[in-house]
CSV table of C-alpha atoms in Angstrom, one decimal:
chain,number,residue,atom,x,y,z
A,1,UNK,CA,-19.6,16.1,-6.1
A,2,UNK,CA,-22.8,15.4,-4.1
A,3,UNK,CA,-22.7,12.5,-1.6
A,4,UNK,CA,-25.4,10.5,-3.3
A,5,UNK,CA,-23.5,10.6,-6.5
A,6,UNK,CA,-20.4,9.3,-4.7
A,7,UNK,CA,-22.5,6.5,-3.2
A,8,UNK,CA,-23.8,5.5,-6.6
A,9,UNK,CA,-20.3,5.5,-8.0
A,10,UNK,CA,-19.1,3.4,-5.1
A,11,UNK,CA,-21.8,0.8,-5.7
A,12,UNK,CA,-21.2,0.7,-9.4
A,13,UNK,CA,-17.4,0.2,-9.0
A,14,UNK,CA,-18.0,-2.4,-6.4
A,15,UNK,CA,-20.2,-4.3,-8.9
A,16,UNK,CA,-17.4,-4.4,-11.4
A,17,UNK,CA,-14.9,-5.6,-8.9
A,18,UNK,CA,-17.3,-8.4,-7.9
A,19,UNK,CA,-18.0,-9.2,-11.6
A,20,UNK,CA,-14.3,-9.5,-12.3
A,21,UNK,CA,-13.8,-12.1,-9.5
A,22,UNK,CA,-17.0,-14.0,-10.5
A,23,UNK,CA,-16.0,-14.4,-14.2
A,24,UNK,CA,-12.4,-15.2,-13.5
A,25,UNK,CA,-13.3,-17.9,-10.9
A,26,UNK,CA,-15.9,-19.3,-13.2
A,27,UNK,CA,-13.3,-19.8,-15.9
A,28,UNK,CA,-10.8,-21.3,-13.5
A,29,UNK,CA,-13.0,-24.1,-12.3
A,30,UNK,CA,-13.6,-25.3,-15.9
A,31,UNK,CA,-9.9,-25.6,-16.7
A,32,UNK,CA,-9.9,-29.4,-16.2
A,33,UNK,CA,-12.8,-29.8,-18.7
A,34,UNK,CA,-11.1,-27.5,-21.2
A,35,UNK,CA,-7.9,-29.5,-20.8
A,36,UNK,CA,-9.8,-32.7,-21.7
A,37,UNK,CA,-11.5,-31.0,-24.6
A,38,UNK,CA,-8.3,-29.8,-26.1
A,39,UNK,CA,-6.4,-33.0,-25.4
A,40,UNK,CA,-3.6,-31.0,-24.0
A,41,UNK,CA,-0.8,-32.4,-21.9
A,42,UNK,CA,0.1,-30.8,-18.6
A,43,UNK,CA,3.0,-28.9,-20.1
A,44,UNK,CA,1.1,-27.6,-23.1
A,45,UNK,CA,-1.8,-26.6,-21.0
A,46,UNK,CA,0.6,-24.7,-18.7
A,47,UNK,CA,1.9,-22.8,-21.7
A,48,UNK,CA,-1.6,-22.0,-23.0
A,49,UNK,CA,-2.6,-20.7,-19.5
A,50,UNK,CA,0.4,-18.3,-19.6
A,51,UNK,CA,-1.8,-16.5,-22.2
A,52,UNK,CA,-3.9,-15.1,-19.4
A,53,UNK,CA,-1.0,-13.6,-17.5
A,54,UNK,CA,0.8,-12.5,-20.7
A,55,UNK,CA,-2.3,-10.7,-22.0
A,56,UNK,CA,-2.8,-9.0,-18.7
A,57,UNK,CA,0.7,-7.8,-18.3
A,58,UNK,CA,1.0,-6.6,-21.9
A,59,UNK,CA,-2.3,-4.6,-21.6
A,60,UNK,CA,-1.9,-3.0,-18.2
A,61,UNK,CA,0.6,-0.2,-19.2
A,62,UNK,CA,-1.5,0.6,-22.3
A,63,UNK,CA,-4.7,0.7,-20.1
A,64,UNK,CA,-3.0,3.3,-17.8
A,65,UNK,CA,-2.5,5.5,-20.9
A,66,UNK,CA,-6.1,5.0,-22.1
A,67,UNK,CA,-7.4,6.0,-18.6
A,68,UNK,CA,-5.4,9.2,-18.9
A,69,UNK,CA,-6.8,9.9,-22.3
A,70,UNK,CA,-10.4,8.8,-22.0
A,71,UNK,CA,-11.0,8.5,-18.3
A,72,UNK,CA,-11.1,5.4,-16.1
A,73,UNK,CA,-14.9,5.1,-16.2
A,74,UNK,CA,-15.5,4.5,-19.9
A,75,UNK,CA,-12.4,2.2,-20.0
A,76,UNK,CA,-13.8,0.1,-17.2
A,77,UNK,CA,-17.1,-0.3,-19.0
A,78,UNK,CA,-15.4,-1.3,-22.3
A,79,UNK,CA,-13.1,-3.7,-20.6
A,80,UNK,CA,-16.1,-5.3,-18.8
A,81,UNK,CA,-17.8,-5.9,-22.1
A,82,UNK,CA,-14.6,-7.5,-23.6
A,83,UNK,CA,-14.1,-9.6,-20.5
A,84,UNK,CA,-17.7,-10.9,-20.6
A,85,UNK,CA,-17.5,-11.8,-24.3
A,86,UNK,CA,-14.0,-13.3,-24.2
A,87,UNK,CA,-14.8,-15.8,-21.3
A,88,UNK,CA,-17.1,-17.6,-23.7
A,89,UNK,CA,-14.3,-18.4,-26.2
A,90,UNK,CA,-12.1,-21.1,-24.4
A,91,UNK,CA,-14.8,-23.9,-24.8
A,92,UNK,CA,-14.9,-23.2,-28.5
A,93,UNK,CA,-11.2,-24.2,-29.0
A,94,UNK,CA,-9.9,-27.7,-29.8
A,95,UNK,CA,-6.2,-27.3,-29.5
A,96,UNK,CA,-3.7,-25.9,-27.0
A,97,UNK,CA,-2.5,-23.3,-29.5
A,98,UNK,CA,-5.9,-21.8,-30.2
A,99,UNK,CA,-6.7,-22.0,-26.5
A,100,UNK,CA,-3.6,-19.9,-25.8
A,101,UNK,CA,-4.7,-17.4,-28.4
A,102,UNK,CA,-8.1,-16.8,-26.9
A,103,UNK,CA,-6.7,-16.7,-23.4
A,104,UNK,CA,-4.4,-13.9,-24.6
A,105,UNK,CA,-7.6,-11.9,-25.4
A,106,UNK,CA,-9.2,-12.9,-22.1
A,107,UNK,CA,-6.1,-11.9,-20.2
A,108,UNK,CA,-5.9,-8.6,-22.0
A,109,UNK,CA,-9.5,-7.8,-20.9
A,110,UNK,CA,-8.8,-9.0,-17.4
A,111,UNK,CA,-5.6,-6.9,-17.0
A,112,UNK,CA,-7.3,-3.9,-18.6
A,113,UNK,CA,-10.3,-3.9,-16.3
A,114,UNK,CA,-8.1,-4.3,-13.2
A,115,UNK,CA,-6.1,-1.2,-14.0
A,116,UNK,CA,-9.3,0.8,-15.0
A,117,UNK,CA,-11.5,0.0,-12.0
A,118,UNK,CA,-8.6,0.4,-9.5
A,119,UNK,CA,-7.9,3.9,-11.1
A,120,UNK,CA,-11.6,4.7,-10.8
A,121,UNK,CA,-11.7,3.5,-7.2
A,122,UNK,CA,-8.6,5.6,-6.2
A,123,UNK,CA,-10.2,8.7,-7.6
A,124,UNK,CA,-13.3,8.0,-5.6
A,125,UNK,CA,-11.2,7.4,-2.4
A,126,UNK,CA,-9.7,10.8,-2.8
A,127,UNK,CA,-13.2,12.3,-2.8
A,128,UNK,CA,-14.5,10.2,0.1
A,129,UNK,CA,-11.4,10.9,2.1
A,130,UNK,CA,-11.5,7.3,3.5
A,131,UNK,CA,-9.2,4.4,2.7
A,132,UNK,CA,-11.9,2.1,1.4
A,133,UNK,CA,-10.0,0.3,-1.4
A,134,UNK,CA,-9.9,-2.9,0.6
A,135,UNK,CA,-13.7,-3.1,0.5
A,136,UNK,CA,-13.5,-3.1,-3.3
A,137,UNK,CA,-11.0,-5.9,-3.3
A,138,UNK,CA,-13.2,-7.7,-0.8
A,139,UNK,CA,-15.9,-7.6,-3.5
A,140,UNK,CA,-13.5,-9.2,-5.9
A,141,UNK,CA,-12.8,-11.9,-3.4
A,142,UNK,CA,-16.5,-12.5,-2.7
A,143,UNK,CA,-17.3,-12.6,-6.4
A,144,UNK,CA,-14.5,-15.2,-6.9
A,145,UNK,CA,-15.9,-17.3,-4.1
A,146,UNK,CA,-19.4,-17.2,-5.5
A,147,UNK,CA,-18.1,-17.9,-9.0
A,148,UNK,CA,-16.0,-20.8,-7.9
A,149,UNK,CA,-18.9,-22.3,-5.7
A,150,UNK,CA,-21.5,-21.9,-8.5
A,151,UNK,CA,-19.0,-23.4,-11.0
A,152,UNK,CA,-18.5,-26.4,-8.8
A,153,UNK,CA,-22.2,-26.9,-8.5
A,154,UNK,CA,-23.0,-26.7,-12.2
A,155,UNK,CA,-19.9,-28.5,-13.4
A,156,UNK,CA,-21.6,-31.9,-13.4
A,157,UNK,CA,-24.7,-30.8,-15.3
A,158,UNK,CA,-23.6,-28.0,-17.6
A,159,UNK,CA,-21.0,-28.2,-20.4
A,160,UNK,CA,-18.2,-25.7,-20.3
A,161,UNK,CA,-19.7,-24.0,-23.3
A,162,UNK,CA,-23.1,-23.4,-21.7
A,163,UNK,CA,-21.5,-22.5,-18.3
A,164,UNK,CA,-19.1,-19.9,-19.7
A,165,UNK,CA,-21.8,-18.5,-22.1
A,166,UNK,CA,-23.9,-18.0,-18.9
A,167,UNK,CA,-21.0,-16.0,-17.4
A,168,UNK,CA,-21.1,-13.9,-20.6
A,169,UNK,CA,-24.8,-13.2,-20.1
A,170,UNK,CA,-24.3,-12.3,-16.4
A,171,UNK,CA,-21.4,-10.1,-17.3
A,172,UNK,CA,-23.3,-8.2,-19.9
A,173,UNK,CA,-26.3,-7.7,-17.6
A,174,UNK,CA,-24.2,-6.4,-14.8
A,175,UNK,CA,-22.4,-4.1,-17.2
A,176,UNK,CA,-25.7,-2.8,-18.5
A,177,UNK,CA,-26.9,-2.2,-15.0
A,178,UNK,CA,-23.8,-0.6,-13.5
A,179,UNK,CA,-22.1,0.9,-16.6
A,180,UNK,CA,-24.5,3.9,-17.1
A,181,UNK,CA,-23.6,5.3,-13.7
A,182,UNK,CA,-19.9,5.4,-14.6
A,183,UNK,CA,-20.6,6.8,-18.1
A,184,UNK,CA,-22.8,9.6,-16.7
A,185,UNK,CA,-20.4,10.9,-14.1
A,186,UNK,CA,-16.8,12.0,-14.5
A,187,UNK,CA,-14.4,10.6,-11.9
A,188,UNK,CA,-13.9,12.9,-8.8
A,189,UNK,CA,-10.4,14.1,-9.1
A,190,UNK,CA,-8.0,15.6,-6.5
A,191,UNK,CA,-6.7,19.1,-7.3
A,192,UNK,CA,-3.2,17.8,-8.1
A,193,UNK,CA,-4.6,15.7,-11.0
A,194,UNK,CA,-7.2,18.2,-12.2
A,195,UNK,CA,-5.2,18.8,-15.4
A,196,UNK,CA,-6.0,15.2,-16.5
A,197,UNK,CA,-9.7,16.0,-16.5
A,198,UNK,CA,-9.0,18.8,-18.9
A,199,UNK,CA,-7.4,16.4,-21.3
A,200,UNK,CA,-3.9,17.5,-20.9
A,201,UNK,CA,-1.0,15.0,-21.0
A,202,UNK,CA,-0.2,13.4,-17.6
A,203,UNK,CA,2.8,14.9,-15.9
A,204,UNK,CA,6.1,13.1,-16.4
A,205,UNK,CA,7.1,11.2,-13.2
A,206,UNK,CA,10.3,12.3,-11.6
A,207,UNK,CA,12.9,9.7,-10.6
A,208,UNK,CA,11.9,9.7,-6.9
A,209,UNK,CA,8.2,9.3,-7.6
A,210,UNK,CA,8.8,6.5,-10.1
A,211,UNK,CA,11.1,4.7,-7.7
A,212,UNK,CA,8.4,4.9,-5.0
A,213,UNK,CA,5.8,3.5,-7.4
A,214,UNK,CA,8.1,0.6,-8.2
A,215,UNK,CA,8.6,0.0,-4.5
A,216,UNK,CA,4.9,-0.2,-4.0
A,217,UNK,CA,4.7,-2.5,-7.0
A,218,UNK,CA,7.3,-4.8,-5.3
A,219,UNK,CA,4.9,-5.1,-2.3
A,220,UNK,CA,2.1,-6.0,-4.7
A,221,UNK,CA,4.5,-8.6,-6.3
A,222,UNK,CA,5.3,-10.2,-2.9
A,223,UNK,CA,1.5,-10.4,-2.1
A,224,UNK,CA,0.4,-11.8,-5.5
A,225,UNK,CA,3.3,-14.4,-5.4
A,226,UNK,CA,1.7,-15.8,-2.3
A,227,UNK,CA,-1.8,-15.8,-3.8
A,228,UNK,CA,-0.7,-17.6,-6.9
A,229,UNK,CA,1.3,-20.1,-4.9
A,230,UNK,CA,-1.6,-20.8,-2.5
A,231,UNK,CA,-4.1,-21.3,-5.4
A,232,UNK,CA,-1.9,-23.7,-7.3
A,233,UNK,CA,0.0,-25.6,-4.6
A,234,UNK,CA,-1.8,-25.4,-1.3
A,235,UNK,CA,-4.2,-28.3,-2.0
A,236,UNK,CA,-1.4,-30.5,-3.3
A,237,UNK,CA,0.7,-29.9,-0.2
A,238,UNK,CA,-2.2,-31.0,2.1
A,239,UNK,CA,-2.9,-34.1,0.0
A,240,UNK,CA,0.6,-35.1,-0.9
A,241,UNK,CA,2.6,-34.2,2.2
A,242,UNK,CA,0.0,-34.4,5.0
A,243,UNK,CA,-2.1,-37.3,3.6
A,244,UNK,CA,-5.4,-35.6,3.7
A,245,UNK,CA,-8.5,-36.5,1.7
A,246,UNK,CA,-9.2,-34.5,-1.5
A,247,UNK,CA,-12.1,-32.7,0.3
A,248,UNK,CA,-9.8,-31.5,3.1
A,249,UNK,CA,-7.2,-30.6,0.6
A,250,UNK,CA,-9.7,-28.5,-1.4
A,251,UNK,CA,-10.6,-26.7,1.9
A,252,UNK,CA,-7.1,-25.3,2.1
A,253,UNK,CA,-7.5,-22.7,-0.5
A,254,UNK,CA,-11.1,-22.0,0.8
A,255,UNK,CA,-9.7,-21.2,4.2
A,256,UNK,CA,-7.1,-18.9,2.7
A,257,UNK,CA,-9.6,-17.1,0.4
A,258,UNK,CA,-12.2,-16.8,3.1
A,259,UNK,CA,-9.7,-15.3,5.6
A,260,UNK,CA,-8.5,-12.9,2.9
A,261,UNK,CA,-12.0,-11.8,2.2
A,262,UNK,CA,-12.6,-11.2,5.9
A,263,UNK,CA,-9.4,-9.3,6.1
A,264,UNK,CA,-10.4,-7.0,3.3
A,265,UNK,CA,-13.9,-6.4,4.6
A,266,UNK,CA,-12.2,-5.1,7.8
A,267,UNK,CA,-9.4,-3.4,6.0
A,268,UNK,CA,-10.8,0.1,6.0
A,269,UNK,CA,-11.2,0.1,9.8
A,270,UNK,CA,-7.7,-1.3,10.1
A,271,UNK,CA,-6.2,1.3,7.8
A,272,UNK,CA,-7.9,4.1,9.7
A,273,UNK,CA,-6.6,2.8,13.0
A,274,UNK,CA,-3.1,1.8,12.1
A,275,UNK,CA,-2.3,3.8,8.9
A,276,UNK,CA,-0.8,2.4,5.7
A,277,UNK,CA,2.8,1.7,6.8
A,278,UNK,CA,1.9,-0.2,10.0
A,279,UNK,CA,-0.8,-2.1,8.1
A,280,UNK,CA,1.8,-3.3,5.6
A,281,UNK,CA,4.3,-4.2,8.3
A,282,UNK,CA,1.8,-6.0,10.5
A,283,UNK,CA,0.2,-7.8,7.5
A,284,UNK,CA,3.6,-9.0,6.1
A,285,UNK,CA,4.7,-10.2,9.5
A,286,UNK,CA,1.4,-12.0,10.2
A,287,UNK,CA,1.5,-13.6,6.7
A,288,UNK,CA,5.1,-14.8,7.1
A,289,UNK,CA,4.3,-16.4,10.5
A,290,UNK,CA,1.1,-18.0,9.0
A,291,UNK,CA,2.9,-19.4,6.0
A,292,UNK,CA,5.7,-20.9,8.1
A,293,UNK,CA,3.0,-22.7,10.1
A,294,UNK,CA,1.1,-23.7,7.0
A,295,UNK,CA,4.1,-25.1,5.1
A,296,UNK,CA,5.9,-26.8,8.0
A,297,UNK,CA,3.1,-27.9,10.4
A,298,UNK,CA,3.0,-31.7,10.9
A,299,UNK,CA,-0.8,-31.9,10.9
A,300,UNK,CA,-3.5,-30.9,8.4
A,301,UNK,CA,-5.5,-28.8,10.9
A,302,UNK,CA,-2.5,-26.7,11.9
A,303,UNK,CA,-1.7,-26.2,8.2
A,304,UNK,CA,-5.3,-25.1,7.5
A,305,UNK,CA,-4.9,-22.6,10.4
A,306,UNK,CA,-1.7,-21.4,8.9
A,307,UNK,CA,-3.3,-20.9,5.5
A,308,UNK,CA,-6.1,-18.8,7.1
A,309,UNK,CA,-3.6,-16.7,9.0
A,310,UNK,CA,-1.7,-16.1,5.8
A,311,UNK,CA,-4.8,-14.9,4.1
A,312,UNK,CA,-5.5,-12.5,6.9
A,313,UNK,CA,-2.0,-11.1,6.7
A,314,UNK,CA,-1.8,-10.7,2.9
A,315,UNK,CA,-5.4,-9.4,2.6
A,316,UNK,CA,-4.6,-5.7,2.5
A,317,UNK,CA,-1.1,-5.5,1.2
A,318,UNK,CA,-2.1,-5.4,-2.5
A,319,UNK,CA,-4.8,-2.8,-2.1
A,320,UNK,CA,-2.5,-0.6,0.0
A,321,UNK,CA,0.3,-0.9,-2.6
A,322,UNK,CA,-2.0,-0.1,-5.6
A,323,UNK,CA,-3.7,2.8,-3.8
A,324,UNK,CA,-0.4,4.4,-2.9
A,325,UNK,CA,1.0,4.0,-6.4
A,326,UNK,CA,-2.2,5.4,-7.8
A,327,UNK,CA,-2.2,8.4,-5.5
A,328,UNK,CA,1.4,9.2,-6.4
A,329,UNK,CA,1.1,8.7,-10.2
A,330,UNK,CA,-2.6,8.3,-11.2
A,331,UNK,CA,-3.5,5.5,-13.7
A,332,UNK,CA,0.2,5.1,-14.7
A,333,UNK,CA,1.1,4.3,-11.1
A,334,UNK,CA,-1.8,1.8,-10.9
A,335,UNK,CA,-0.6,0.2,-14.1
A,336,UNK,CA,3.0,-0.1,-12.9
A,337,UNK,CA,2.1,-1.6,-9.5
A,338,UNK,CA,-0.5,-3.9,-11.1
A,339,UNK,CA,2.0,-5.1,-13.7
A,340,UNK,CA,4.5,-6.0,-11.0
A,341,UNK,CA,1.8,-7.6,-8.9
A,342,UNK,CA,0.5,-9.8,-11.6
A,343,UNK,CA,4.0,-10.6,-12.6
A,344,UNK,CA,4.4,-12.0,-9.1
A,345,UNK,CA,1.3,-14.1,-9.6
A,346,UNK,CA,2.8,-15.4,-12.8
A,347,UNK,CA,6.1,-16.1,-11.2
A,348,UNK,CA,4.8,-17.8,-8.1
A,349,UNK,CA,3.4,-21.1,-9.3
A,350,UNK,CA,6.3,-22.1,-11.6
A,351,UNK,CA,8.9,-20.9,-9.0
A,352,UNK,CA,7.3,-23.1,-6.3
A,353,UNK,CA,7.3,-26.0,-8.8
A,354,UNK,CA,11.0,-25.7,-9.5
A,355,UNK,CA,11.9,-25.4,-5.8
A,356,UNK,CA,9.7,-28.3,-5.0
A,357,UNK,CA,11.7,-30.5,-7.4
A,358,UNK,CA,15.0,-29.2,-6.0
A,359,UNK,CA,14.1,-29.4,-2.3
A,360,UNK,CA,10.5,-30.3,-1.3
A,361,UNK,CA,7.1,-28.7,-1.6
A,362,UNK,CA,6.9,-27.7,2.1
A,363,UNK,CA,10.4,-26.0,1.8
A,364,UNK,CA,9.3,-24.4,-1.5
A,365,UNK,CA,6.1,-22.9,0.2
A,366,UNK,CA,8.3,-21.2,2.8
A,367,UNK,CA,9.3,-18.8,0.0
A,368,UNK,CA,5.8,-17.3,0.4
A,369,UNK,CA,6.7,-16.5,4.0
A,370,UNK,CA,10.1,-15.0,2.9
A,371,UNK,CA,8.4,-12.6,0.4
A,372,UNK,CA,5.8,-11.6,2.9
A,373,UNK,CA,8.6,-10.7,5.3
A,374,UNK,CA,10.3,-8.8,2.5
A,375,UNK,CA,7.0,-6.8,2.0
A,376,UNK,CA,7.0,-5.9,5.7
A,377,UNK,CA,10.7,-4.9,5.5
A,378,UNK,CA,10.0,-2.7,2.5
A,379,UNK,CA,7.2,-1.1,4.5
A,380,UNK,CA,9.6,-0.3,7.4
A,381,UNK,CA,12.5,1.0,5.3
A,382,UNK,CA,10.3,3.2,3.1
A,383,UNK,CA,8.0,4.6,5.7
A,384,UNK,CA,9.5,8.1,5.7
A,385,UNK,CA,9.7,8.4,1.9
A,386,UNK,CA,6.2,7.1,1.5
A,387,UNK,CA,4.9,9.6,4.1
A,388,UNK,CA,6.6,12.4,2.2
């Protein structure tokens, strides 16, 4: 495939990663307003929000099969349209039950596009012969930062209905601009998966390959657990345990997200220099040390530094895990690793809450450090099998 075609594909796939982060963050910042609109209690809102994760997890395996059958490119475009349309639905609900129903649809589109564009990116990486998946995930992080920042700016002037409808318009425009590039070009495929392009059934995974895919999925789980915990509990830890102002508390997740973005932007160079295994081991170790500082430090500024170090450490673990799983097993591997990863994001916030009730919030947050260390340990123990 010509180099200019690969470049256009890379730009188009990057646009979909950024759009996904932008739309999801735009929805997240309007959750308080939606809670007020539906008159939901904290517990019923929590159950309704499970619809996003449940829809994503349910859809991911199915999306892997659809990518095998129809190709990752058209599935990405269809899921982008569904994501853009479904984000406008939550402000139209007036009860927690209906909110949970529409979030199930939104989560299904969110999970589907994540499997589809990661599969498309992994095919492209094989053609480029460079480990550039972290750059795509950096686009997701940047899109999320822009979406959250813009959402915060317009929250006081635009209703949730108008704001999220605006996200729908942006999503459809980006899809109309980037989608034709994906629809015109077949994904570049390595020889070992060339039979997929011919429409044949994907090969059945042997036990060893499936076990390795699950192992990489566990690394993704450990990473996503930390991301979910930081998003939901980092600010509360700063405000409640370290007596910071709400503004400083809000900066906690910003430090984490910004550091993760920087880590992903430099991830390709890091992978080329260190390789996948050493990147996972180093990242897990750095994240564990950073989270111990962030959760146990006696001052807010030391905690903020710890959150930033944690973001740098976790930045490339999820992309490496998904890329390795996809290289081994195609879209099915991406689906398995992504399902385990988002399962970790689903598990993290409630697990932290239970542990905070049993012990304390700082002690509960050290579980992020424990799982980061587990990811590093998995990287060490499976380095020979992964290389093979």
